[in-house]
Tab-separated table of C-alpha atoms and ligand atoms in Angstrom:
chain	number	residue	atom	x	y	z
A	1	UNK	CA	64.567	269.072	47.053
A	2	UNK	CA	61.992	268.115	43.966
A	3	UNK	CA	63.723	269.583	40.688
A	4	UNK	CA	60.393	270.674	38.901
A	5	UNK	CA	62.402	271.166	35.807
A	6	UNK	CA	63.227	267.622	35.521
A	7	UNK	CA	60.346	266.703	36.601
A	8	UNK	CA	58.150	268.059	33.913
A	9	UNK	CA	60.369	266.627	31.541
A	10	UNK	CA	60.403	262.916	32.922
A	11	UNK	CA	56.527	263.312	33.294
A	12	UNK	CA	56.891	264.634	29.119
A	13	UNK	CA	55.787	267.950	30.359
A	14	UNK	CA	56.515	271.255	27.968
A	15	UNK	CA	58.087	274.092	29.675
A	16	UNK	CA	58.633	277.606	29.378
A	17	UNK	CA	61.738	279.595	30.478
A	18	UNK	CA	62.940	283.143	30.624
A	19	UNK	CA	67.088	283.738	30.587
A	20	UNK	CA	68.419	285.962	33.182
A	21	UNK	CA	71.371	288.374	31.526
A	22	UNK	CA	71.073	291.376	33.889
A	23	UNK	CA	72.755	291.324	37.384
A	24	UNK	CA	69.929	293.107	39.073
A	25	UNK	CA	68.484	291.459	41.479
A	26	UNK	CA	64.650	293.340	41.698
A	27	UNK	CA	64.971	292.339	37.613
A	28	UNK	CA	65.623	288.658	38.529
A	29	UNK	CA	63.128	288.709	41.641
A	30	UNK	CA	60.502	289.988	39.277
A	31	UNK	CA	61.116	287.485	36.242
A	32	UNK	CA	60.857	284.619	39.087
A	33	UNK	CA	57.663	286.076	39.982
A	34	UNK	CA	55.974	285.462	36.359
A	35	UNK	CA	55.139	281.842	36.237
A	36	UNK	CA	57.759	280.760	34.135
A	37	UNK	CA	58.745	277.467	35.144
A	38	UNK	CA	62.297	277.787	35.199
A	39	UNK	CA	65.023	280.733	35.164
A	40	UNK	CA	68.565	280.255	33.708
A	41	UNK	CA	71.094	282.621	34.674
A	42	UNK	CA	73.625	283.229	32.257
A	43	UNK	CA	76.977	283.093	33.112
A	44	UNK	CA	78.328	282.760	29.742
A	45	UNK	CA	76.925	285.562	27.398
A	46	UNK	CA	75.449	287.663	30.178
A	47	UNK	CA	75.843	290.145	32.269
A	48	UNK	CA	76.148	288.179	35.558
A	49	UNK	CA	79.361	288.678	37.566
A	50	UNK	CA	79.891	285.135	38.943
A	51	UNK	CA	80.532	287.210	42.380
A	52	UNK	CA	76.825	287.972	42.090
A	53	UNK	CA	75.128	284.417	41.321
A	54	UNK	CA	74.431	283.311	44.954
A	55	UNK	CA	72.456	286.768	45.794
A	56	UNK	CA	70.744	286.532	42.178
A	57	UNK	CA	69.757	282.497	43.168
A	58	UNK	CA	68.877	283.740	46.860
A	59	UNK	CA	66.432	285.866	45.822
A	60	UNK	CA	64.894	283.281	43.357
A	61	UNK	CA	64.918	281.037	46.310
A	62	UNK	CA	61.194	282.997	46.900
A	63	UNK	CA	60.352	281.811	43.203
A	64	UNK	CA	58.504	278.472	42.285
A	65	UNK	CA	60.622	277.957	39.311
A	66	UNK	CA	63.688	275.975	38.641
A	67	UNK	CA	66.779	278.022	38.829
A	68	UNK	CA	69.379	276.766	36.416
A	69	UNK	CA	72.749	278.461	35.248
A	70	UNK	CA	74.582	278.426	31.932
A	71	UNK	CA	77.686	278.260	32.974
A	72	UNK	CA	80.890	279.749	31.096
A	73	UNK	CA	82.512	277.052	30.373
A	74	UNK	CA	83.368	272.935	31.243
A	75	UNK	CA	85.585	273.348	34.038
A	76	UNK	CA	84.655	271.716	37.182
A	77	UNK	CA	85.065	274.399	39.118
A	78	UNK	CA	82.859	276.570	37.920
A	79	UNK	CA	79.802	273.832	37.520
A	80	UNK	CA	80.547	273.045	41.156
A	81	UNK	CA	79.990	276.548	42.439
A	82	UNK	CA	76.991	277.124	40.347
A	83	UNK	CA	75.779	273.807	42.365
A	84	UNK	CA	77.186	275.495	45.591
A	85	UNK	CA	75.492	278.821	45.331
A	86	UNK	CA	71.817	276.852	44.551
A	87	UNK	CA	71.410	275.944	40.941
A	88	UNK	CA	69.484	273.206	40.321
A	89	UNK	CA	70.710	272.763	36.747
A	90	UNK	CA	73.499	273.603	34.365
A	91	UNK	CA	73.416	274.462	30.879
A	92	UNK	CA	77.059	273.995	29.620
A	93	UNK	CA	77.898	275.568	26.538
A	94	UNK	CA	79.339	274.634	23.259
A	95	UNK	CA	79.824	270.722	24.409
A	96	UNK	CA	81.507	268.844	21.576
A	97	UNK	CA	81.986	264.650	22.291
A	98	UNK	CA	80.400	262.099	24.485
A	99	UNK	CA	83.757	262.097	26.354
A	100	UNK	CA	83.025	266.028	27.269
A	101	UNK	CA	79.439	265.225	28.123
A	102	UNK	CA	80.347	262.491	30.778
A	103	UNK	CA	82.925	264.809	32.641
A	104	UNK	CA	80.728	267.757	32.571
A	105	UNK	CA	77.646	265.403	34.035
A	106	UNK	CA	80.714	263.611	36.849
A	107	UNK	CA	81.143	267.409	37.634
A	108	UNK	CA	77.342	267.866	38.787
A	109	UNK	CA	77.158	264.174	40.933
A	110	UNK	CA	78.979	263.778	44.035
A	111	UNK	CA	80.701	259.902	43.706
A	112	UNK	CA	80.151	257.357	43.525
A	113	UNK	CA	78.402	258.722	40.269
A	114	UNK	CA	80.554	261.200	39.596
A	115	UNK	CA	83.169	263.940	41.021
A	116	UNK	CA	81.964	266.731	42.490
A	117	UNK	CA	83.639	267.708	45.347
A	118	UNK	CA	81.394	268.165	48.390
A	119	UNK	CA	80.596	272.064	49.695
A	120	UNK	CA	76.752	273.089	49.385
A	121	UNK	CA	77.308	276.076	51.473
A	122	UNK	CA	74.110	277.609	49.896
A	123	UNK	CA	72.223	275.274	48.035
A	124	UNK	CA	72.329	272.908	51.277
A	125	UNK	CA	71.344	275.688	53.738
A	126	UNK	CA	67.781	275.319	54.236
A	127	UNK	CA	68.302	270.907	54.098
A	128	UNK	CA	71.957	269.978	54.579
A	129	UNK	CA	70.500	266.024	54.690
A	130	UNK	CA	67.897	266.122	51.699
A	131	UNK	CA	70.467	267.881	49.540
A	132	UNK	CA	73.163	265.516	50.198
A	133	UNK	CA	70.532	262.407	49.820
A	134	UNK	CA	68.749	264.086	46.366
A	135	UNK	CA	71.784	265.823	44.715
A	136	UNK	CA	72.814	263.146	41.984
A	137	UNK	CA	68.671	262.636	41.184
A	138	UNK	CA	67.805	266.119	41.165
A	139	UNK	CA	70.228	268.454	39.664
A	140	UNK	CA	70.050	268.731	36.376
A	141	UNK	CA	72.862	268.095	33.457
A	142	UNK	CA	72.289	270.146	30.452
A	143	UNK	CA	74.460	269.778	27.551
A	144	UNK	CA	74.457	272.516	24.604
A	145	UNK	CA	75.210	271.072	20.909
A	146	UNK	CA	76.093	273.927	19.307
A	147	UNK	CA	79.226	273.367	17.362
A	148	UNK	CA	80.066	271.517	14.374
A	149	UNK	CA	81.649	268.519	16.738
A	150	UNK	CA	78.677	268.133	18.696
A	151	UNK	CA	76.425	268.191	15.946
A	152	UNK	CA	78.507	265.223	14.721
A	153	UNK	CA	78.698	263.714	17.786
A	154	UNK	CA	74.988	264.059	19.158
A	155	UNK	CA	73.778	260.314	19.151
A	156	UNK	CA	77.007	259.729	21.165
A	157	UNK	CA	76.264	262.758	23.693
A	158	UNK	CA	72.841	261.989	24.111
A	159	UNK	CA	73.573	258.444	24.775
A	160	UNK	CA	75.273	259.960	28.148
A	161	UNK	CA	73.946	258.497	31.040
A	162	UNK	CA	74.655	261.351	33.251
A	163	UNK	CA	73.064	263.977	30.484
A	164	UNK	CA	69.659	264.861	31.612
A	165	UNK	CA	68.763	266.772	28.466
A	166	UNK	CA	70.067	268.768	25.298
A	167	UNK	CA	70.003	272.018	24.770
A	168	UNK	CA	70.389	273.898	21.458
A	169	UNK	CA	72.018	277.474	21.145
A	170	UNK	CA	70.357	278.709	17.629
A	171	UNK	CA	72.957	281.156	16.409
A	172	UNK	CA	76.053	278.781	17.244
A	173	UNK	CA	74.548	276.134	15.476
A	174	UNK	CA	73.462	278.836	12.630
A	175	UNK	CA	77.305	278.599	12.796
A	176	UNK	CA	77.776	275.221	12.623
A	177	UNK	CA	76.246	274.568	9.747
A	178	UNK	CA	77.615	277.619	7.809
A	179	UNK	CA	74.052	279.440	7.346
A	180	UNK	CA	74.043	283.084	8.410
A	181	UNK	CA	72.797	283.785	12.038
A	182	UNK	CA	69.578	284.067	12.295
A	183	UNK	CA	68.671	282.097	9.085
A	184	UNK	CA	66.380	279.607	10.979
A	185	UNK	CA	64.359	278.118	8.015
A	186	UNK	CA	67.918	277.613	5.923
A	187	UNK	CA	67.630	273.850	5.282
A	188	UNK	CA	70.750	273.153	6.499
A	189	UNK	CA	70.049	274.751	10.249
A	190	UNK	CA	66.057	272.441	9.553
A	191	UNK	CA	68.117	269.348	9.159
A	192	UNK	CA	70.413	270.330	12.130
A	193	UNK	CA	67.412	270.397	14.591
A	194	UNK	CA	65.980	267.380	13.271
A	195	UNK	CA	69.021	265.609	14.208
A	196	UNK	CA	69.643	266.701	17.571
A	197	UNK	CA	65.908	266.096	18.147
A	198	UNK	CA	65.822	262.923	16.415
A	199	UNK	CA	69.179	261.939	19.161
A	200	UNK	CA	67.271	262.955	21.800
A	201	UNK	CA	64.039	261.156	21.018
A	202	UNK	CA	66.031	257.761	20.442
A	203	UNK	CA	68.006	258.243	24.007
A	204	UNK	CA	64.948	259.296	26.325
A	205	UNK	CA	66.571	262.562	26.100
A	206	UNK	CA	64.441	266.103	26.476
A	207	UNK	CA	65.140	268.838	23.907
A	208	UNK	CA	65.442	272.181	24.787
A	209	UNK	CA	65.726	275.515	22.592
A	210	UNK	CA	66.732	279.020	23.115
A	211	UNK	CA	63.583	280.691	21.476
A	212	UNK	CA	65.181	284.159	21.091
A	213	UNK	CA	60.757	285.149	21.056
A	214	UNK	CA	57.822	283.919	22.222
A	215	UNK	CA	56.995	283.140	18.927
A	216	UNK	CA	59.896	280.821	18.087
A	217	UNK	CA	59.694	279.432	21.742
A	218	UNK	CA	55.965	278.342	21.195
A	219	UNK	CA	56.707	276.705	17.229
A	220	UNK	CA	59.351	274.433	19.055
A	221	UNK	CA	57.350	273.774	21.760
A	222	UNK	CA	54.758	272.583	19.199
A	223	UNK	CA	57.322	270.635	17.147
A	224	UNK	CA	59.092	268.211	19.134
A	225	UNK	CA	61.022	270.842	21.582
A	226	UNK	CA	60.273	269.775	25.794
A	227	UNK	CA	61.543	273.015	26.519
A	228	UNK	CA	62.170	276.464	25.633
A	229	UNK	CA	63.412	280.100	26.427
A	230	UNK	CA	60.541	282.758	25.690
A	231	UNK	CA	63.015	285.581	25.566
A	232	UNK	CA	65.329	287.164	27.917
A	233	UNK	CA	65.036	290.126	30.364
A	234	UNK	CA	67.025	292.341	28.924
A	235	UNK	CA	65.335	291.870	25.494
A	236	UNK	CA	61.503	292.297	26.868
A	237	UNK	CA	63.486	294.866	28.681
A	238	UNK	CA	64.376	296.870	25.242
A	239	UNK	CA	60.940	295.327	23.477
A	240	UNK	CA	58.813	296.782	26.021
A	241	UNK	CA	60.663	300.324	26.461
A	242	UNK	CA	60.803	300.459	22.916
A	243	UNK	CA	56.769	300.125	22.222
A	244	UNK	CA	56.210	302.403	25.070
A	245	UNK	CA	58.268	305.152	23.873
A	246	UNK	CA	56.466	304.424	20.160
A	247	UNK	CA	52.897	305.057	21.671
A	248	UNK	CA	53.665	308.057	23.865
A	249	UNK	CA	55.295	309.693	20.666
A	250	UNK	CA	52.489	309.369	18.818
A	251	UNK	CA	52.265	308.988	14.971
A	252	UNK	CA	55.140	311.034	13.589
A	253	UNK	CA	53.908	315.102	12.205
A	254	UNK	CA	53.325	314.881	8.696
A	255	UNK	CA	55.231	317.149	6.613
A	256	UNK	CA	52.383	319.862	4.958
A	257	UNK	CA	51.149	320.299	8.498
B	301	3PY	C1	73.151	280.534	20.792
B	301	3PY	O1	72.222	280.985	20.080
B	301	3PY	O2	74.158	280.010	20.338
B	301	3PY	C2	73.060	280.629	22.237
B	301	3PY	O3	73.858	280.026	22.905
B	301	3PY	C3	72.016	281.511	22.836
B	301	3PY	O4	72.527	282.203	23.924
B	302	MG	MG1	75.669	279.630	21.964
């Protein structure tokens, strides 16, 4: 198992990524199918019944990219069946001190480097021995600073041996730093980024973004940012549908006609 993900990054590779919401699975066998070079399936804001994340990473099992998961929440449990059903990654929300980071990275590693407990019904299928040999190496441990405390506490996170990268959720930290959501160029939110990048930078540490566009996806990728999300399906879902049904409309009748 070669996490391609983590590769790129270690090599100082950009990469692009699309975030799965729906809980189709032609919409997720399709969006592995673009060249992106990872998928995350979210678990936290999206759609996705947990019930349904095995047969969602199954069929991504035909794609070449990396299939990570945000997962709800910290618990172990629920990092350890993301692992279990075939993620190769974790995003984990809203993480707020170093102590945080290190259990949710012991939760991805089997010991002695951490505590996973040890049941790779799926993700070990197709290799039970190269799983179990490349787990702790190749899965990878993506921590979210998106809160006030783990804006305050991202040297400390990033300094984490067991976190593989950071990840910032835009709107949260829009929160954090009390500028309206959405208000990317607010100073406050600038300064924000330039911290967590700054943390990263001085730890070895890649930087990843949700772009919410294409547009915001490529500016970080061009300004420090290793990774990024270039939208999600459901919203080039409604984009797309939306500029269809604009063109087959037509310009709108003008009134004196
Ligand atoms: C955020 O913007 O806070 C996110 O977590 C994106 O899903
Ligand atoms: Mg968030």
């Amino acid at each position: 198992m070669i996490n391609t993900a983590l590769r790129q990054w270690r090599a100082g590779e950009r990469s692009v990524g699309i975030w799965l919401t729906l809980s189709d699975l032609h919409s997720a066998e399709l969006a592995g199918q673009m060249g992106f070079d990872w998928l995350c399936v979210d678990l936290q804001h999206g759609m996705v019944d947990a019930a349904d994340l095995w047969k969602i990473l199954a069929v991504l099992s035909a794609s070449a990219a990396t299939p990570l998961v945000r997962v709800a929440g910290h618990a172990d449990d629920q990092i350890g069946r993301a692992l279990d059903s075939g993620a190769q990654g974790v995003i984990v929300p809203m993480v707020n001190t170093a102590a945080q980071a290190r259990a949710v990275a012991m939760a991805c590693r089997y010991p002695p480097d951490g505590h996973r407990s040890c049941g790779p019904v799926r993700s070990a299928a197709y290799s039970a021995a190269d799983y179990m040999a490349n787990a702790n190496q190749q899965l990878a441990c993506i921590v979210m600073i998106e809160t006030p405390d783990g804006l305050a506490n991202v040297e400390a996170i990033a300094a984490e041996d067991g976190v593989d990268a950071l990840f910032i959720g835009p709107v949260d930290l829009c929160f954090a730093v009390g500028v309206p959501p959405g208000q990317f160029d607010a100073p406050a939110f600038r300064d924000a980024v330039d911290r967590i990048l700054a943390a990263g930078r001085s730890h070895g540490k890649p930087v990843g973004i949700f772009g919410y566009s294409p547009e915001r996806a490529a500016e970080a990728l061009s300004s420090g940012f290793a990774f990024a999300s270039a939208g999600t399906d459901a919203g080039f879902l409604r984009a797309a549908a939306g500029a269809a049904l604009a063109l087959a409309r037509g310009p709108a009748p003008t009134a004196d006609v």
